[in-house]
Short mmCIF file of N, CA and C in Angstrom, two decimals:
data_model
loop_
_atom_site.label_atom_id
_atom_site.label_comp_id
_atom_site.label_asym_id
_atom_site.label_seq_id
_atom_site.Cartn_x
_atom_site.Cartn_y
_atom_site.Cartn_z
N VAL A 1 -80.98 42.90 -9.68
CA VAL A 1 -81.29 42.33 -10.86
C VAL A 1 -82.72 42.82 -10.64
N ILE A 2 -83.03 43.30 -11.56
CA ILE A 2 -84.69 43.24 -12.64
C ILE A 2 -85.32 42.72 -12.24
N GLU A 3 -86.57 43.30 -11.68
CA GLU A 3 -87.18 42.77 -11.38
C GLU A 3 -88.38 42.47 -11.73
N PHE A 4 -88.98 41.73 -12.93
CA PHE A 4 -89.70 41.14 -13.38
C PHE A 4 -91.09 40.96 -12.66
N PRO A 5 -92.63 41.67 -13.00
CA PRO A 5 -94.03 41.34 -12.33
C PRO A 5 -94.17 40.16 -12.72
N VAL A 6 -93.57 38.88 -12.80
CA VAL A 6 -94.12 37.68 -12.82
C VAL A 6 -92.94 36.75 -12.04
N LYS A 7 -93.59 35.67 -11.70
CA LYS A 7 -91.81 34.59 -10.97
C LYS A 7 -91.12 34.20 -12.14
N GLY A 8 -90.37 34.59 -11.61
CA GLY A 8 -88.86 33.31 -12.14
C GLY A 8 -88.30 34.65 -13.26
N GLY A 9 -88.08 35.78 -12.65
CA GLY A 9 -87.51 36.54 -13.56
C GLY A 9 -88.32 37.04 -15.48
N ALA A 10 -88.90 36.15 -15.69
CA ALA A 10 -89.66 36.45 -16.91
C ALA A 10 -90.57 37.71 -17.61
N PRO A 11 -90.00 38.26 -18.66
CA PRO A 11 -91.42 39.26 -18.35
C PRO A 11 -92.70 39.32 -18.86
N ARG A 12 -93.52 39.65 -18.62
CA ARG A 12 -95.15 39.67 -19.13
C ARG A 12 -94.78 40.61 -19.93
N VAL A 13 -96.72 39.38 -20.50
CA VAL A 13 -96.28 39.75 -22.29
C VAL A 13 -97.81 39.47 -22.50
N ASN A 14 -98.36 39.78 -23.37
CA ASN A 14 -99.86 39.70 -23.83
C ASN A 14 -99.34 39.42 -25.29
N VAL A 15 -100.17 38.63 -26.04
CA VAL A 15 -100.86 38.68 -26.79
C VAL A 15 -102.26 38.64 -27.33
N GLU A 16 -102.12 38.91 -28.62
CA GLU A 16 -103.29 39.41 -29.19
C GLU A 16 -103.67 38.86 -30.21
N ASP A 17 -104.66 37.84 -31.15
CA ASP A 17 -104.83 36.98 -31.74
C ASP A 17 -105.72 37.89 -33.23
N ASN A 18 -105.04 38.48 -34.37
CA ASN A 18 -106.61 39.58 -34.97
C ASN A 18 -106.64 38.32 -36.35
N LYS A 19 -107.34 38.84 -37.03
CA LYS A 19 -107.86 37.77 -38.83
C LYS A 19 -105.97 38.20 -39.65
N LYS A 20 -105.42 38.96 -39.12
CA LYS A 20 -104.25 38.97 -40.68
C LYS A 20 -103.04 39.42 -39.51
N GLU A 21 -102.81 39.55 -38.11
CA GLU A 21 -101.75 39.46 -37.38
C GLU A 21 -101.88 38.86 -36.05
N VAL A 22 -100.37 38.23 -35.36
CA VAL A 22 -99.81 37.98 -33.87
C VAL A 22 -99.75 39.66 -33.61
N LEU A 23 -99.81 40.40 -32.29
CA LEU A 23 -99.16 41.28 -31.97
C LEU A 23 -98.74 40.56 -30.84
N VAL A 24 -97.71 40.95 -30.17
CA VAL A 24 -97.35 40.17 -28.78
C VAL A 24 -96.66 41.38 -28.11
N SER A 25 -97.13 41.94 -27.27
CA SER A 25 -96.09 42.62 -25.92
C SER A 25 -95.53 42.76 -24.98
N ALA A 26 -94.44 42.91 -24.81
CA ALA A 26 -93.47 42.66 -23.57
C ALA A 26 -92.90 43.36 -22.52
N GLU A 27 -93.00 43.73 -21.32
CA GLU A 27 -92.74 45.03 -20.61
C GLU A 27 -91.30 44.91 -20.14
N LEU A 28 -90.48 45.40 -20.04
CA LEU A 28 -89.22 44.76 -20.40
C LEU A 28 -88.16 46.72 -19.84
N PRO A 29 -88.36 46.53 -18.26
CA PRO A 29 -88.11 47.94 -17.94
C PRO A 29 -86.93 47.67 -17.31
N GLY A 30 -86.23 48.72 -18.05
CA GLY A 30 -84.59 49.36 -17.33
C GLY A 30 -83.67 47.91 -18.65
N VAL A 31 -83.91 47.63 -19.72
CA VAL A 31 -83.34 47.13 -20.99
C VAL A 31 -83.46 47.44 -21.66
N ASP A 32 -82.25 47.73 -22.99
CA ASP A 32 -82.16 48.34 -23.52
C ASP A 32 -82.19 47.61 -24.88
N GLU A 33 -82.48 48.50 -25.91
CA GLU A 33 -83.16 47.45 -27.43
C GLU A 33 -81.96 47.46 -27.61
N LYS A 34 -80.50 47.57 -27.70
CA LYS A 34 -79.90 46.87 -27.57
C LYS A 34 -79.74 45.16 -26.99
N ASP A 35 -79.53 45.20 -26.27
CA ASP A 35 -79.75 43.97 -25.59
C ASP A 35 -80.82 42.96 -25.60
N ILE A 36 -81.63 43.25 -26.11
CA ILE A 36 -82.84 42.17 -26.68
C ILE A 36 -82.37 41.88 -27.79
N ASP A 37 -82.49 40.46 -27.40
CA ASP A 37 -82.59 39.14 -29.35
C ASP A 37 -83.89 39.46 -29.11
N VAL A 38 -84.95 39.38 -30.22
CA VAL A 38 -85.99 37.95 -30.90
C VAL A 38 -85.82 37.39 -31.89
N THR A 39 -85.91 36.27 -31.73
CA THR A 39 -86.55 35.06 -32.69
C THR A 39 -87.42 34.06 -33.11
N VAL A 40 -87.55 34.51 -34.43
CA VAL A 40 -89.07 33.83 -34.50
C VAL A 40 -89.18 32.51 -35.87
N THR A 41 -90.28 32.11 -35.28
CA THR A 41 -90.31 30.33 -35.98
C THR A 41 -91.48 30.81 -36.97
N GLU A 42 -91.75 29.74 -37.45
CA GLU A 42 -93.12 29.81 -37.75
C GLU A 42 -94.81 29.86 -37.04
N ASP A 43 -94.10 29.20 -35.33
CA ASP A 43 -95.33 29.03 -34.62
C ASP A 43 -94.67 29.48 -33.21
N THR A 44 -92.94 29.98 -33.30
CA THR A 44 -93.05 30.15 -31.70
C THR A 44 -92.40 32.05 -31.50
N VAL A 45 -92.04 32.81 -30.62
CA VAL A 45 -91.44 34.19 -30.84
C VAL A 45 -90.81 33.15 -29.14
N THR A 46 -89.45 33.93 -29.64
CA THR A 46 -88.32 34.08 -27.94
C THR A 46 -88.11 35.11 -27.52
N ILE A 47 -88.30 35.86 -26.82
CA ILE A 47 -87.55 36.44 -26.28
C ILE A 47 -86.64 37.16 -25.79
N GLN A 48 -85.19 36.73 -25.68
CA GLN A 48 -84.39 37.28 -24.08
C GLN A 48 -83.18 37.91 -24.07
N GLY A 49 -82.86 38.68 -23.30
CA GLY A 49 -81.89 39.41 -22.44
C GLY A 49 -80.74 39.73 -22.03
N GLU A 50 -80.62 40.35 -21.61
CA GLU A 50 -79.46 40.50 -20.71
C GLU A 50 -79.69 42.45 -19.61
N THR A 51 -80.42 42.58 -18.66
CA THR A 51 -80.37 43.47 -17.79
C THR A 51 -79.30 43.95 -16.76
N LYS A 52 -78.66 45.19 -17.22
CA LYS A 52 -78.12 45.46 -16.34
C LYS A 52 -77.89 47.53 -15.56
N GLN A 53 -78.70 47.57 -14.21
CA GLN A 53 -78.42 48.14 -13.28
C GLN A 53 -76.93 48.39 -12.85
N GLU A 54 -76.92 50.32 -12.47
CA GLU A 54 -76.23 50.48 -11.38
C GLU A 54 -76.39 51.37 -10.98
N LYS A 55 -76.67 51.60 -9.78
CA LYS A 55 -76.73 52.49 -8.46
C LYS A 55 -75.78 53.37 -7.34
N GLU A 56 -76.17 54.19 -7.73
CA GLU A 56 -74.68 54.76 -6.47
C GLU A 56 -75.22 55.69 -5.18
N GLU A 57 -74.86 55.74 -4.59
CA GLU A 57 -75.06 56.64 -2.71
C GLU A 57 -73.96 57.59 -2.45
N LYS A 58 -74.39 58.73 -3.05
CA LYS A 58 -72.98 59.51 -1.74
C LYS A 58 -73.45 60.17 -1.07
N GLU A 59 -72.82 60.39 0.17
CA GLU A 59 -73.33 61.08 1.42
C GLU A 59 -71.85 61.85 2.13
N THR A 60 -71.92 61.93 2.61
CA THR A 60 -70.99 62.82 3.28
C THR A 60 -69.98 61.87 4.11
N ASN A 61 -70.18 60.78 4.65
CA ASN A 61 -69.64 59.55 4.87
C ASN A 61 -69.80 58.60 4.79
N TYR A 62 -69.80 58.59 3.50
CA TYR A 62 -70.38 57.32 3.00
C TYR A 62 -70.14 56.84 1.16
N PHE A 63 -69.66 56.71 0.60
CA PHE A 63 -70.73 55.90 -1.04
C PHE A 63 -70.96 54.94 -0.97
N ARG A 64 -71.53 54.10 -1.46
CA ARG A 64 -71.99 52.94 -2.22
C ARG A 64 -72.24 53.01 -3.60
N GLN A 65 -72.01 52.15 -4.42
CA GLN A 65 -72.50 51.69 -5.69
C GLN A 65 -72.12 50.33 -5.89
N GLU A 66 -74.06 49.58 -6.47
CA GLU A 66 -73.65 48.60 -6.55
C GLU A 66 -74.85 48.40 -8.10
N ARG A 67 -73.61 47.21 -8.92
CA ARG A 67 -74.36 46.55 -9.75
C ARG A 67 -74.90 45.36 -10.22
N THR A 68 -75.74 44.95 -10.88
CA THR A 68 -76.60 43.88 -10.83
C THR A 68 -76.24 43.43 -12.48
N TYR A 69 -76.78 42.22 -12.26
CA TYR A 69 -76.78 41.95 -13.78
C TYR A 69 -77.50 40.48 -13.83
N GLY A 70 -78.58 40.38 -14.83
CA GLY A 70 -79.22 39.34 -15.06
C GLY A 70 -79.62 39.02 -16.35
N SER A 71 -79.89 37.77 -16.56
CA SER A 71 -80.25 37.60 -18.07
C SER A 71 -82.00 37.22 -17.92
N PHE A 72 -82.81 37.20 -19.36
CA PHE A 72 -84.38 36.77 -19.10
C PHE A 72 -84.21 36.32 -20.45
N ALA A 73 -85.92 34.74 -20.60
CA ALA A 73 -85.66 34.09 -21.92
C ALA A 73 -86.94 33.98 -22.16
N ARG A 74 -88.34 33.93 -22.62
CA ARG A 74 -89.48 33.35 -22.57
C ARG A 74 -89.84 33.51 -24.39
N THR A 75 -89.97 32.49 -23.95
CA THR A 75 -90.78 31.67 -25.92
C THR A 75 -92.38 31.48 -26.08
N ILE A 76 -93.19 31.84 -26.36
CA ILE A 76 -94.21 31.88 -26.47
C ILE A 76 -94.56 31.74 -27.41
N GLY A 77 -95.81 30.18 -27.54
CA GLY A 77 -96.81 29.74 -28.76
C GLY A 77 -96.84 30.41 -29.27
N LEU A 78 -96.96 30.45 -30.71
CA LEU A 78 -98.72 31.05 -31.18
C LEU A 78 -99.18 30.13 -31.80
N PRO A 79 -100.48 30.88 -31.69
CA PRO A 79 -101.66 30.44 -32.32
C PRO A 79 -102.16 30.72 -33.67
N ALA A 80 -101.12 30.79 -34.51
CA ALA A 80 -100.78 30.76 -36.27
C ALA A 80 -99.51 30.76 -36.77
N GLU A 81 -99.85 29.76 -37.51
CA GLU A 81 -98.19 30.26 -38.28
C GLU A 81 -98.32 32.06 -38.76
N ILE A 82 -96.84 31.82 -38.60
CA ILE A 82 -96.77 32.87 -39.04
C ILE A 82 -95.46 33.14 -40.00
N ASP A 83 -96.20 34.05 -41.24
CA ASP A 83 -94.85 34.78 -41.24
C ASP A 83 -93.93 35.20 -41.78
N LYS A 84 -91.92 35.07 -41.03
CA LYS A 84 -91.52 35.09 -40.19
C LYS A 84 -90.71 36.60 -41.59
N ASP A 85 -90.70 36.43 -42.19
CA ASP A 85 -90.00 37.67 -43.25
C ASP A 85 -90.49 38.57 -42.92
N LYS A 86 -91.96 39.01 -42.42
CA LYS A 86 -92.64 40.24 -42.58
C LYS A 86 -92.50 40.25 -41.16
N ALA A 87 -92.35 39.81 -40.65
CA ALA A 87 -92.64 40.31 -38.74
C ALA A 87 -91.57 41.29 -38.32
N GLU A 88 -92.06 42.19 -37.87
CA GLU A 88 -91.36 43.39 -37.18
C GLU A 88 -91.44 43.23 -36.06
N ALA A 89 -90.15 44.38 -35.15
CA ALA A 89 -90.03 44.78 -33.34
C ALA A 89 -89.72 45.37 -33.42
N VAL A 90 -90.27 46.74 -32.50
CA VAL A 90 -90.34 48.36 -32.12
C VAL A 90 -90.01 47.90 -30.87
N PHE A 91 -89.56 49.13 -30.32
CA PHE A 91 -88.78 49.34 -27.96
C PHE A 91 -89.13 50.32 -28.42
N LYS A 92 -89.87 50.42 -27.84
CA LYS A 92 -90.05 51.99 -27.11
C LYS A 92 -90.83 52.28 -26.03
N LYS A 93 -90.37 53.07 -25.08
CA LYS A 93 -90.26 52.96 -23.15
C LYS A 93 -90.69 51.82 -22.47
N GLY A 94 -89.14 50.91 -22.76
CA GLY A 94 -89.95 50.20 -22.08
C GLY A 94 -90.91 48.57 -21.98
N VAL A 95 -90.71 48.69 -24.07
CA VAL A 95 -91.83 48.48 -24.01
C VAL A 95 -91.94 47.12 -25.55
N LEU A 96 -91.52 46.20 -25.79
CA LEU A 96 -90.55 45.37 -26.67
C LEU A 96 -92.73 45.48 -27.37
N THR A 97 -92.84 45.18 -28.76
CA THR A 97 -93.85 45.32 -29.87
C THR A 97 -93.46 44.47 -30.63
N LEU A 98 -94.36 43.31 -31.08
CA LEU A 98 -93.93 42.17 -31.86
C LEU A 98 -94.94 42.56 -32.89
N THR A 99 -94.73 42.54 -34.23
CA THR A 99 -95.94 42.44 -35.62
C THR A 99 -95.31 41.49 -36.11
N LEU A 100 -96.75 40.81 -36.00
CA LEU A 100 -96.04 39.36 -36.29
C LEU A 100 -97.27 38.88 -37.34
N PRO A 101 -97.18 38.83 -38.91
CA PRO A 101 -98.55 38.34 -40.37
C PRO A 101 -98.51 36.68 -40.11
N LYS A 102 -99.78 36.71 -40.02
CA LYS A 102 -100.41 35.47 -41.06
C LYS A 102 -99.57 35.41 -42.03
N THR A 103 -99.43 33.92 -42.27
CA THR A 103 -99.57 33.61 -43.15
C THR A 103 -100.71 33.15 -44.18
N GLN A 104 -100.53 33.47 -45.63
CA GLN A 104 -101.75 33.41 -46.07
C GLN A 104 -102.94 31.89 -45.55
N ARG A 105 -101.98 31.02 -45.84
CA ARG A 105 -102.72 29.09 -44.91
C ARG A 105 -103.66 29.45 -43.79
N ALA A 106 -102.58 30.54 -43.11
CA ALA A 106 -103.06 30.50 -41.30
C ALA A 106 -104.87 31.66 -41.38
N GLN A 107 -104.26 32.42 -42.46
CA GLN A 107 -106.19 33.29 -42.26
C GLN A 107 -106.68 32.62 -42.72
N GLU A 108 -106.68 32.01 -44.25
CA GLU A 108 -107.76 31.41 -44.67
C GLU A 108 -108.23 30.09 -43.85
N ALA A 109 -107.56 29.49 -43.80
CA ALA A 109 -108.12 28.39 -42.11
C ALA A 109 -108.69 29.04 -41.08
N ALA A 110 -108.54 29.93 -41.00
CA ALA A 110 -109.65 30.78 -39.66
C ALA A 110 -111.08 30.13 -40.04
N LYS A 111 -112.30 29.66 -39.42
CA LYS A 111 -113.29 29.70 -39.73
C LYS A 111 -114.12 30.05 -38.33
N LYS A 112 -115.12 31.34 -38.68
CA LYS A 112 -115.68 31.54 -37.73
C LYS A 112 -117.37 31.07 -37.76
N LEU A 113 -117.79 29.90 -36.14
CA LEU A 113 -118.64 29.12 -35.84
C LEU A 113 -119.49 30.24 -35.53
N THR A 114 -120.92 29.88 -35.42
CA THR A 114 -121.75 30.36 -35.45
C THR A 114 -122.29 29.97 -34.53
N VAL A 115 -123.30 30.05 -33.36
CA VAL A 115 -123.51 29.53 -31.58
C VAL A 115 -125.19 29.43 -32.10
N LYS A 116 -125.51 28.55 -31.75
CA LYS A 116 -126.96 28.33 -31.85
C LYS A 116 -127.01 27.95 -30.54
N ALA A 117 -128.25 28.37 -29.80
CA ALA A 117 -128.83 27.40 -28.81
C ALA A 117 -129.55 26.31 -28.51
N ALA A 118 -129.81 25.38 -27.68
CA ALA A 118 -130.19 24.92 -27.43
C ALA A 118 -131.89 24.41 -27.48
#
């Protein structure tokens, strides 16, 4: 089983919220892009997939072969409403990056407050 850096086998995830989009990146070492499924709703994203590893050792007096399989899933609540039709996913060097554009309504709903000293 591939052990992810967090307890329970869930991948480590970063979520960044900026004015126009939410960026989500997940570390998925040893996973192929064909084994990853991403589902996006207006307020959540679910990353799930399967891990497969094979390890083989050959020495003069023995041969050892190990195969491990496992699955993972992680659902993340998003800080703003997402335009799921414009969402994109890119997988490169073991890192899945999701670009999730905010809806126009979510972009307009945000208001920056001025902090005043008392």
